[in-house]
Short mmCIF file of C-alpha atoms and ligand atoms in Angstrom, two decimals:
data_model
loop_
_atom_site.label_atom_id
_atom_site.label_comp_id
_atom_site.label_asym_id
_atom_site.label_seq_id
_atom_site.Cartn_x
_atom_site.Cartn_y
_atom_site.Cartn_z
CA MET V 25 125.95 128.12 125.39
CA GLN V 26 124.53 124.68 124.58
CA LYS V 27 122.02 124.09 121.79
CA LEU V 28 120.01 121.21 120.35
CA GLU V 29 120.18 120.23 116.67
CA ILE V 30 117.13 118.35 115.33
CA LYS V 31 116.69 116.85 111.87
CA GLY V 32 112.92 116.60 111.34
CA GLY V 33 110.78 114.06 109.57
CA ARG V 34 111.33 111.00 111.79
CA LYS V 35 108.48 109.16 113.58
CA ILE V 36 108.71 109.06 117.38
CA SER V 37 108.05 105.39 118.18
CA GLY V 38 109.11 103.07 120.98
CA THR V 39 108.95 103.49 124.76
CA ILE V 40 109.58 106.51 126.99
CA VAL V 41 109.75 106.24 130.80
CA ILE V 42 108.42 109.41 132.41
CA SER V 43 110.42 110.99 135.25
CA GLY V 44 109.16 112.26 138.60
CA SER V 45 107.40 115.63 138.67
CA LYS V 46 109.54 118.77 139.01
CA ASN V 47 106.54 120.72 140.32
CA ALA V 48 105.86 118.13 143.02
CA THR V 49 109.51 117.63 144.00
CA LEU V 50 110.19 121.35 144.59
CA PRO V 51 107.47 122.05 147.21
CA ILE V 52 108.13 118.65 148.85
CA LEU V 53 111.82 119.53 149.20
CA ALA V 54 110.93 122.96 150.64
CA SER V 55 108.62 121.32 153.21
CA THR V 56 111.47 119.15 154.56
CA ILE V 57 112.59 122.31 156.44
CA LEU V 58 109.86 121.40 158.94
CA THR V 59 111.46 118.15 160.07
CA ASN V 60 114.69 116.93 161.67
CA LYS V 61 113.85 113.30 160.96
CA LYS V 62 115.45 111.30 158.13
CA ILE V 63 113.60 111.75 154.82
CA ILE V 64 114.17 109.79 151.60
CA ILE V 65 112.54 111.00 148.38
CA THR V 66 112.50 108.54 145.45
CA ASN V 67 111.59 108.92 141.76
CA ALA V 68 113.15 112.39 141.95
CA PRO V 69 113.76 114.00 138.52
CA ILE V 70 117.40 114.95 137.94
CA LEU V 71 116.85 118.50 136.70
CA ARG V 72 118.48 121.91 137.11
CA ASP V 73 115.66 123.28 139.24
CA VAL V 74 115.83 120.27 141.60
CA GLU V 75 119.61 120.68 141.89
CA THR V 76 119.10 124.39 142.62
CA MET V 77 116.58 123.62 145.39
CA VAL V 78 118.95 120.99 146.84
CA GLY V 79 121.71 123.63 146.70
CA LEU V 80 119.50 126.17 148.45
CA LEU V 81 118.63 123.78 151.30
CA SER V 82 122.27 122.77 151.61
CA THR V 83 123.33 126.46 151.83
CA MET V 84 120.81 126.80 154.64
CA GLY V 85 122.57 124.02 156.52
CA SER V 86 120.44 121.02 155.57
CA THR V 87 122.24 117.67 155.32
CA ILE V 88 120.92 116.79 151.88
CA LYS V 89 122.25 114.35 149.26
CA LEU V 90 121.06 114.00 145.66
CA ASN V 91 121.82 110.53 144.30
CA LYS V 92 121.54 111.07 140.54
CA LYS V 93 121.96 107.41 139.64
CA GLU V 94 119.24 106.16 141.97
CA LYS V 95 117.09 109.32 141.49
CA LYS V 96 116.95 109.61 145.25
CA ILE V 97 117.27 112.57 147.63
CA GLU V 98 118.18 111.98 151.29
CA ILE V 99 117.55 114.78 153.79
CA PHE V 100 118.52 114.82 157.47
CA ASN V 101 118.30 118.22 159.18
CA GLN V 102 120.18 117.52 162.39
CA LYS V 103 120.99 121.14 163.14
CA THR V 104 119.09 124.41 163.12
CA LEU V 105 118.90 125.76 159.59
CA LYS V 106 119.88 129.26 158.49
CA THR V 107 116.75 131.22 157.66
CA PHE V 108 118.28 133.04 154.67
CA ALA V 109 117.52 132.25 150.99
CA PRO V 110 119.93 134.27 148.81
CA TYR V 111 119.13 136.10 145.57
CA HIS V 112 121.77 134.28 143.49
CA LEU V 113 119.89 131.00 144.00
CA LEU V 114 116.34 132.31 143.73
CA LYS V 115 116.97 134.40 140.61
CA THR V 116 117.17 131.18 138.55
CA MET V 117 114.42 129.28 140.36
CA ARG V 118 111.37 131.22 141.54
CA ALA V 119 110.06 128.18 143.43
CA GLY V 120 112.70 128.97 146.06
CA VAL V 121 110.06 131.27 147.58
CA LEU V 122 108.40 128.08 148.84
CA VAL V 123 110.93 127.98 151.71
CA LEU V 124 109.28 131.09 153.20
CA GLY V 125 106.29 129.31 154.75
CA PRO V 126 108.23 126.43 156.31
CA LEU V 127 111.00 128.73 157.66
CA LEU V 128 108.45 131.00 159.34
CA ALA V 129 106.51 128.05 160.72
CA LYS V 130 109.57 126.25 162.08
CA TYR V 131 111.89 129.11 163.12
CA GLY V 132 109.62 132.17 163.34
CA MET V 133 111.83 134.13 160.95
CA ALA V 134 112.99 134.22 157.32
CA LYS V 135 114.87 136.43 154.90
CA VAL V 136 114.05 135.26 151.38
CA SER V 137 114.95 136.94 148.12
CA LEU V 138 111.94 138.27 146.25
CA PRO V 139 111.59 135.97 143.23
CA GLY V 140 111.70 138.20 140.18
CA GLY V 141 109.27 137.92 137.31
CA CYS V 142 110.14 135.75 134.36
CA ALA V 143 109.50 135.57 130.62
CA ILE V 144 105.89 134.44 131.08
CA GLY V 145 104.78 137.19 133.43
CA PRO V 146 105.44 139.36 136.53
CA ARG V 147 104.69 136.39 138.82
CA PRO V 148 103.73 138.36 141.96
CA ILE V 149 103.62 136.63 145.38
CA ASN V 150 101.07 138.88 147.09
CA LEU V 151 98.79 135.90 147.80
CA HIS V 152 101.62 134.13 149.68
CA LEU V 153 102.47 137.23 151.75
CA ASP V 154 98.88 138.28 152.52
CA ALA V 155 98.06 134.81 153.84
CA LEU V 156 101.18 134.66 156.03
CA LYS V 157 100.36 138.10 157.46
CA LYS V 158 96.88 136.79 158.30
CA MET V 159 98.59 133.95 160.20
CA GLY V 160 100.43 136.53 162.31
CA ALA V 161 103.66 137.04 160.39
CA ASN V 162 105.25 140.48 160.23
CA ILE V 163 106.49 140.98 156.66
CA LYS V 164 108.62 143.78 155.20
CA ILE V 165 110.24 144.12 151.79
CA LYS V 166 113.78 145.45 152.03
CA ASN V 167 116.46 145.69 149.30
CA GLY V 168 114.78 142.99 147.21
CA TYR V 169 114.27 140.64 150.16
CA ILE V 170 111.21 139.48 152.06
CA VAL V 171 112.11 140.01 155.74
CA ALA V 172 109.55 138.07 157.76
CA SER V 173 109.10 137.20 161.44
CA ALA V 174 106.53 135.48 163.61
CA LYS V 175 107.90 135.78 167.14
CA LYS V 176 104.93 134.01 168.68
CA GLY V 177 104.79 131.47 165.85
CA LEU V 178 102.07 131.34 163.17
CA LYS V 179 98.46 130.95 164.23
CA GLY V 180 95.81 128.96 162.43
CA CYS V 181 93.03 131.00 160.82
CA PHE V 182 90.52 131.13 157.93
CA ILE V 183 92.12 131.98 154.56
CA LYS V 184 90.20 132.23 151.30
CA PHE V 185 92.59 132.81 148.38
CA PRO V 186 91.18 135.59 146.16
CA LYS V 187 92.70 133.80 143.16
CA ILE V 188 93.68 130.15 142.58
CA SER V 189 97.45 129.87 143.02
CA VAL V 190 99.51 126.67 143.08
CA GLY V 191 102.48 128.25 144.87
CA ALA V 192 100.43 130.19 147.42
CA THR V 193 98.38 127.07 148.24
CA GLU V 194 101.61 125.09 148.73
CA ASN V 195 103.44 127.74 150.79
CA ILE V 196 100.49 128.21 153.18
CA LEU V 197 99.72 124.48 153.35
CA ILE V 198 103.26 123.82 154.58
CA ALA V 199 103.20 126.79 157.01
CA SER V 200 99.84 125.65 158.46
CA CYS V 201 101.30 122.26 159.45
CA PHE V 202 103.22 123.94 162.30
CA ALA V 203 100.78 126.79 163.02
CA LYS V 204 98.96 126.89 166.36
CA GLY V 205 95.45 125.48 166.00
CA LYS V 206 93.43 124.94 162.83
CA THR V 207 93.89 126.68 159.46
CA LYS V 208 90.98 126.57 157.03
CA LEU V 209 92.13 127.15 153.43
CA ARG V 210 89.55 127.94 150.74
CA ASN V 211 89.76 128.40 146.93
CA CYS V 212 92.89 126.24 146.88
CA ALA V 213 94.69 124.93 143.79
CA LEU V 214 93.89 121.26 143.04
CA GLU V 215 96.87 120.38 140.82
CA PRO V 216 98.11 116.76 141.22
CA GLU V 217 101.42 118.23 142.40
CA VAL V 218 99.60 120.01 145.26
CA GLN V 219 97.92 116.71 146.14
CA ASP V 220 101.32 114.99 146.09
CA LEU V 221 102.62 117.58 148.58
CA ILE V 222 99.57 116.89 150.78
CA ASN V 223 100.21 113.13 150.57
CA PHE V 224 103.86 113.71 151.56
CA LEU V 225 102.94 115.98 154.52
CA LYS V 226 100.27 113.54 155.76
CA LYS V 227 102.78 110.67 155.62
CA LEU V 228 105.15 112.89 157.67
CA GLY V 229 102.43 113.09 160.32
CA CYS V 230 100.71 116.39 159.46
CA LYS V 231 96.94 116.65 159.97
CA ILE V 232 95.46 117.71 156.60
CA ASN V 233 91.92 117.08 155.35
CA ARG V 234 90.25 117.96 152.06
CA VAL V 235 86.83 119.16 153.28
CA GLY V 236 85.47 120.33 149.93
CA LYS V 237 86.48 120.71 146.25
CA ARG V 238 88.94 123.55 146.83
CA SER V 239 88.79 123.49 150.68
CA ILE V 240 91.53 122.10 152.91
CA ASP V 241 91.66 122.11 156.74
CA VAL V 242 95.02 121.79 158.48
CA THR V 243 95.61 121.28 162.22
CA GLY V 244 99.06 122.21 163.46
CA VAL V 245 101.24 119.41 164.87
CA GLU V 246 104.57 119.33 166.69
CA LYS V 247 106.00 115.91 165.99
CA LEU V 248 106.85 114.42 162.58
CA LYS V 249 108.08 110.97 161.45
CA PRO V 250 111.04 109.77 159.35
CA ILE V 251 109.64 108.60 155.98
CA THR V 252 110.45 107.46 152.46
CA TYR V 253 108.26 108.98 149.77
CA ARG V 254 107.96 108.39 145.99
CA VAL V 255 107.21 111.56 144.03
CA ILE V 256 104.34 111.52 141.51
CA PHE V 257 105.15 111.33 137.76
CA ASP V 258 105.50 114.47 135.63
CA ARG V 259 102.19 114.85 133.75
CA ILE V 260 103.55 117.77 131.68
CA GLU V 261 106.50 115.72 130.47
CA ALA V 262 104.07 112.88 129.65
CA GLY V 263 101.74 115.25 127.76
CA THR V 264 104.71 116.63 125.83
CA TYR V 265 105.73 113.17 124.59
CA ILE V 266 102.14 112.19 123.73
CA ILE V 267 102.12 115.25 121.46
CA ALA V 268 105.53 114.33 120.00
CA ALA V 269 104.17 110.92 118.94
CA ALA V 270 100.96 112.44 117.54
CA LEU V 271 102.84 115.12 115.61
CA THR V 272 105.20 112.66 113.94
CA ASN V 273 102.58 109.92 113.43
CA GLY V 274 104.58 107.51 115.55
CA ARG V 275 103.47 104.76 117.93
CA LEU V 276 104.74 105.44 121.45
CA LYS V 277 104.38 103.65 124.79
CA ILE V 278 104.67 106.13 127.69
CA THR V 279 105.22 104.42 131.04
CA ASN V 280 105.60 105.24 134.77
CA ILE V 281 102.42 107.36 134.68
CA ASP V 282 98.85 107.29 136.05
CA PRO V 283 96.54 108.12 133.09
CA LYS V 284 93.71 108.95 135.55
CA VAL V 285 95.65 112.07 136.62
CA MET V 286 95.79 113.20 132.96
CA SER V 287 92.18 112.72 131.91
CA THR V 288 91.74 116.39 130.90
CA GLU V 289 94.74 116.31 128.57
CA ILE V 290 93.97 112.82 127.24
CA ASN V 291 90.31 113.69 126.55
CA LEU V 292 91.34 116.86 124.69
CA LEU V 293 93.89 114.97 122.58
CA HIS V 294 91.26 112.30 121.84
CA LYS V 295 88.97 115.09 120.58
CA ILE V 296 91.74 116.26 118.25
CA GLY V 297 92.03 112.74 116.85
CA VAL V 298 94.98 111.28 118.75
CA LYS V 299 94.45 107.61 119.65
CA ILE V 300 95.47 106.97 123.27
CA ILE V 301 95.03 103.49 124.75
CA ARG V 302 94.99 103.83 128.56
CA LYS V 303 96.33 101.12 130.86
CA LYS V 304 97.02 101.16 134.62
CA ASN V 305 100.46 102.78 134.48
CA TYR V 306 101.05 103.52 130.82
CA VAL V 307 99.42 104.72 127.59
CA ILE V 308 100.00 103.77 123.96
CA VAL V 309 99.78 106.71 121.56
CA SER V 310 99.21 106.70 117.80
CA CYS V 311 97.62 109.09 115.33
CA PRO V 312 95.82 107.17 112.61
CA LYS V 313 93.43 109.94 111.59
CA LYS V 314 93.73 113.53 110.44
CA LEU V 315 94.05 115.98 113.33
CA LYS V 316 90.91 118.03 113.98
CA SER V 317 91.03 121.71 114.97
CA ILE V 318 89.84 122.75 118.46
CA HIS V 319 88.90 125.80 120.46
CA THR V 320 90.25 125.60 124.01
CA MET V 321 91.71 127.58 126.89
CA THR V 322 94.11 127.00 129.76
CA LYS V 323 92.58 126.77 133.25
CA PRO V 324 93.56 125.73 136.76
CA TYR V 325 93.35 121.96 137.31
CA PRO V 326 91.31 120.03 136.31
CA GLY V 327 91.36 122.33 133.25
CA LEU V 328 93.93 122.27 130.44
CA PRO V 329 97.32 123.04 132.07
CA THR V 330 99.02 126.25 130.97
CA ASP V 331 102.28 124.25 130.97
CA LEU V 332 101.00 122.29 127.94
CA GLN V 333 99.68 125.29 125.98
CA ALA V 334 102.76 125.82 123.79
CA GLN V 335 102.99 122.09 122.97
CA ILE V 336 99.27 121.86 122.02
CA MET V 337 99.77 124.91 119.79
CA VAL V 338 102.42 123.09 117.75
CA LEU V 339 100.02 120.18 117.31
CA MET V 340 97.36 122.60 116.08
CA THR V 341 99.64 123.78 113.25
CA LYS V 342 99.08 120.29 111.78
CA ALA V 343 95.31 120.12 112.33
CA GLU V 344 92.62 120.60 109.63
CA GLY V 345 91.17 124.12 109.82
CA ILE V 346 91.50 126.92 112.33
CA SER V 347 92.08 126.35 116.06
CA THR V 348 92.15 128.82 118.95
CA ILE V 349 93.83 128.66 122.37
CA ARG V 350 93.16 131.23 125.08
CA GLU V 351 95.88 131.58 127.76
CA THR V 352 94.09 132.57 130.98
CA ILE V 353 96.80 131.90 133.60
CA PHE V 354 99.84 133.94 132.60
CA GLU V 355 100.10 137.34 130.93
CA ASN V 356 102.84 136.60 128.44
CA ARG V 357 102.92 132.95 127.58
CA PHE V 358 103.05 133.21 123.79
CA MET V 359 106.81 133.73 123.52
CA HIS V 360 107.10 130.61 121.35
CA VAL V 361 104.74 132.07 118.68
CA SER V 362 107.28 134.36 117.01
CA GLU V 363 109.74 131.46 116.69
CA LEU V 364 107.08 129.11 115.34
CA ARG V 365 106.14 131.78 112.78
CA ARG V 366 109.78 131.83 111.64
CA MET V 367 109.34 128.11 110.88
CA GLY V 368 106.32 128.84 108.70
CA ALA V 369 103.48 128.47 111.21
CA HIS V 370 100.44 130.74 110.61
CA ILE V 371 99.49 132.00 114.09
CA GLU V 372 97.71 135.25 114.95
CA ILE V 373 97.64 136.68 118.48
CA ARG V 374 94.88 138.92 119.74
CA GLY V 375 95.18 139.70 123.47
CA ASN V 376 95.37 136.36 125.30
CA LYS V 377 93.98 134.41 122.34
CA ALA V 378 96.01 132.62 119.67
CA LYS V 379 94.47 131.65 116.33
CA ILE V 380 96.32 128.81 114.60
CA ILE V 381 95.71 128.15 110.90
CA GLY V 382 96.21 124.44 110.43
CA LYS V 383 98.04 122.34 107.87
CA SER V 384 101.02 124.68 107.79
CA LYS V 385 104.29 123.23 106.56
CA LEU V 386 107.05 123.83 109.09
CA ASN V 387 110.62 124.40 107.92
CA GLY V 388 113.69 123.95 110.06
CA ALA V 389 115.28 127.18 111.39
CA GLU V 390 117.67 128.50 114.03
CA LEU V 391 115.54 129.38 117.07
CA MET V 392 115.81 130.96 120.52
CA ALA V 393 114.27 129.35 123.61
CA THR V 394 112.77 131.82 126.09
CA ASP V 395 111.15 129.78 128.85
CA LEU V 396 110.85 126.14 129.81
CA ARG V 397 107.66 125.14 128.02
CA ALA V 398 108.22 127.42 125.00
CA SER V 399 111.60 125.71 124.48
CA VAL V 400 110.08 122.25 124.36
CA SER V 401 107.46 123.43 121.84
CA LEU V 402 110.35 124.45 119.55
CA VAL V 403 111.83 120.95 119.90
CA LEU V 404 108.44 119.45 118.98
CA ALA V 405 108.23 121.72 115.94
CA GLY V 406 111.76 120.69 114.94
CA LEU V 407 110.77 117.01 115.07
CA VAL V 408 108.10 117.57 112.42
CA ALA V 409 109.76 120.34 110.37
CA SER V 410 111.64 119.74 107.15
CA ASN V 411 115.43 120.09 107.27
CA LYS V 412 117.41 121.04 110.37
CA THR V 413 116.35 123.03 113.43
CA ILE V 414 118.69 124.49 116.03
CA VAL V 415 117.27 125.48 119.41
CA ASN V 416 119.53 127.87 121.32
CA ARG V 417 119.61 128.61 125.10
CA ILE V 418 118.49 125.12 126.03
CA TYR V 419 119.38 125.77 129.68
CA HIS V 420 115.68 126.69 129.86
CA LEU V 421 114.87 123.15 128.73
CA ASP V 422 117.23 121.49 131.19
CA ARG V 423 115.26 123.07 134.05
CA GLY V 424 112.28 120.78 133.41
CA TYR V 425 113.04 117.91 131.02
CA GLU V 426 115.33 115.09 132.11
CA ASN V 427 117.51 113.66 129.29
CA ILE V 428 115.18 114.91 126.56
CA GLU V 429 117.55 114.19 123.67
CA THR V 430 118.25 110.65 124.95
CA LYS V 431 114.55 109.87 125.45
CA LEU V 432 113.71 111.17 121.97
CA SER V 433 116.70 109.70 120.09
CA ASN V 434 115.95 106.28 121.65
CA CYS V 435 112.56 106.60 119.90
CA GLY V 436 113.89 107.46 116.45
CA ALA V 437 114.47 111.21 116.59
CA GLN V 438 117.60 112.64 114.99
CA ILE V 439 118.51 115.01 117.80
CA ARG V 440 121.83 115.93 119.42
CA ARG V 441 123.21 118.42 121.91
CA LEU V 442 125.87 120.77 120.54
CA LYS V 443 128.31 122.25 123.04
C1 EPZ M 4 103.19 126.85 139.37
O1 EPZ M 4 103.68 128.18 139.33
C2 EPZ M 4 104.11 126.03 138.48
N1 EPZ M 4 105.47 126.07 139.02
C3 EPZ M 4 104.08 126.58 137.06
O2 EPZ M 4 104.91 125.75 136.26
C4 EPZ M 4 102.64 126.51 136.54
O3 EPZ M 4 102.60 127.06 135.25
C5 EPZ M 4 101.73 127.31 137.49
O4 EPZ M 4 101.86 126.79 138.84
C6 EPZ M 4 100.27 127.22 137.08
O5 EPZ M 4 99.86 125.90 137.08
C7 EPZ M 4 105.78 125.25 140.04
O6 EPZ M 4 104.96 124.52 140.55
C8 EPZ M 4 107.20 125.32 140.53
P1 EPZ M 4 100.42 130.21 140.34
P2 EPZ M 4 103.10 129.28 140.37
O7 EPZ M 4 100.74 130.81 141.66
O8 EPZ M 4 102.81 128.63 141.66
C9 EPZ M 4 99.09 134.73 139.80
C10 EPZ M 4 106.60 125.27 134.73
O9 EPZ M 4 106.71 125.50 133.52
N2 EPZ M 4 99.56 134.93 141.19
O10 EPZ M 4 99.40 129.12 140.27
O11 EPZ M 4 104.02 130.44 140.36
C11 EPZ M 4 100.23 134.41 138.84
O12 EPZ M 4 100.85 135.60 138.38
C12 EPZ M 4 106.07 126.33 135.66
O13 EPZ M 4 106.88 124.17 135.29
C13 EPZ M 4 99.31 136.14 141.80
O14 EPZ M 4 98.72 137.05 141.21
O15 EPZ M 4 101.74 129.69 139.65
C14 EPZ M 4 99.52 133.67 137.74
O16 EPZ M 4 98.91 134.60 136.87
C15 EPZ M 4 105.80 127.63 134.92
N3 EPZ M 4 99.76 136.33 143.07
C16 EPZ M 4 98.42 132.90 138.48
O17 EPZ M 4 98.27 133.56 139.75
C17 EPZ M 4 100.42 135.35 143.76
O18 EPZ M 4 100.79 135.57 144.93
C18 EPZ M 4 98.75 131.43 138.74
O19 EPZ M 4 100.02 131.39 139.34
C19 EPZ M 4 100.65 134.11 143.12
C20 EPZ M 4 100.20 133.93 141.83
#
């Protein structure tokens, strides 16, 4: 099993080009089930999860090609797709459940493996299933599979999500594009990745309108167009590298981004004392002053993203005084804390609140990654810890960070992948 070895104490300075967003690419790929026109997706991140989604669509009969060199995915569904999404593919990538909506909308049937929970929580999909039932789907759970049918097709209706959910918003958005009549979605997720999916679907020819802050109206269509679409940048990857520069007191240019999409994260990091100069498609990060402690919590967009919580926590170990972070999205997203404690961090957990005592000296250690964002927080800690840090089970990391050791070593980090 591969691991990363990091020798801490080096500044992260130079330039990092941010990749396309994993969490935009996955729903966009799932939505291509709707069309049999030629689709080209550019700025695609070359990541394990994207390869798994490409593999899933290919198993279903899609003509799909991932060009790693050009970061391009070409899709051309000339024949009817199989409506079966097997467990062995979904067990490693929960986002595979996003094929459920498009399969039902296009073919009126689907058999999709129930995505299990994961390290950060049980990850139920009741909101997805309840909404599809409201649209006329008949849904049963059998032997770990969702067995769904909509013989007369899906019908547009009024759906107010009882809880804000990125995946449920995306699944139902895609399904509504081929439903009969109008679907009114309320209490939707607003994440930039959801907006990118909307932009993609509208370019395809779908009729989607934002009619209020969390309200989206969709009118079903029948015909779609062949298009080329560039996926939005990965704001979580960008936030991670901003924190890497701040932690190590480097000076880093982060390009291929839109700082306007990251104003929540940038404003919070400003408050902590990180200097971030914003330009049209890049930022320049430095950390001239002492880091100040903060009290914050994760929230649905435009709040602080839960996917940056672990990384912010590492930054807080260096701040003056006591900081607190409340995790309000997932039930068990403090898996990185025990590993950070083994490096010397002083962090107390009470319920969903973490208390971080600042100015702790971190020492290198052998660590275990548990989930995608927890793993990257261990890499960040290794960059600023004394001595050597080994991060095991970095397959978690490879799901969401493209070429992390290359991007960091090109900016001064002493980091290498051990087979
Ligand atoms: C998406 O997951 C992202 N994944 C996650 O990123 C991200 O952390 C999360 O949104 C929140 O922003 C992708 O986009 C592929 P949710 P998703 O539905 O859609 C509960 C990463 O590291 N819920 O918004 O699964 C759920 O348990 C990953 O890149 C229900 O109760 O998240 C959670 O507590 C991790 N019932 C909350 O809602 C449902 O039917 C938010 O989940 C669905 C969700």
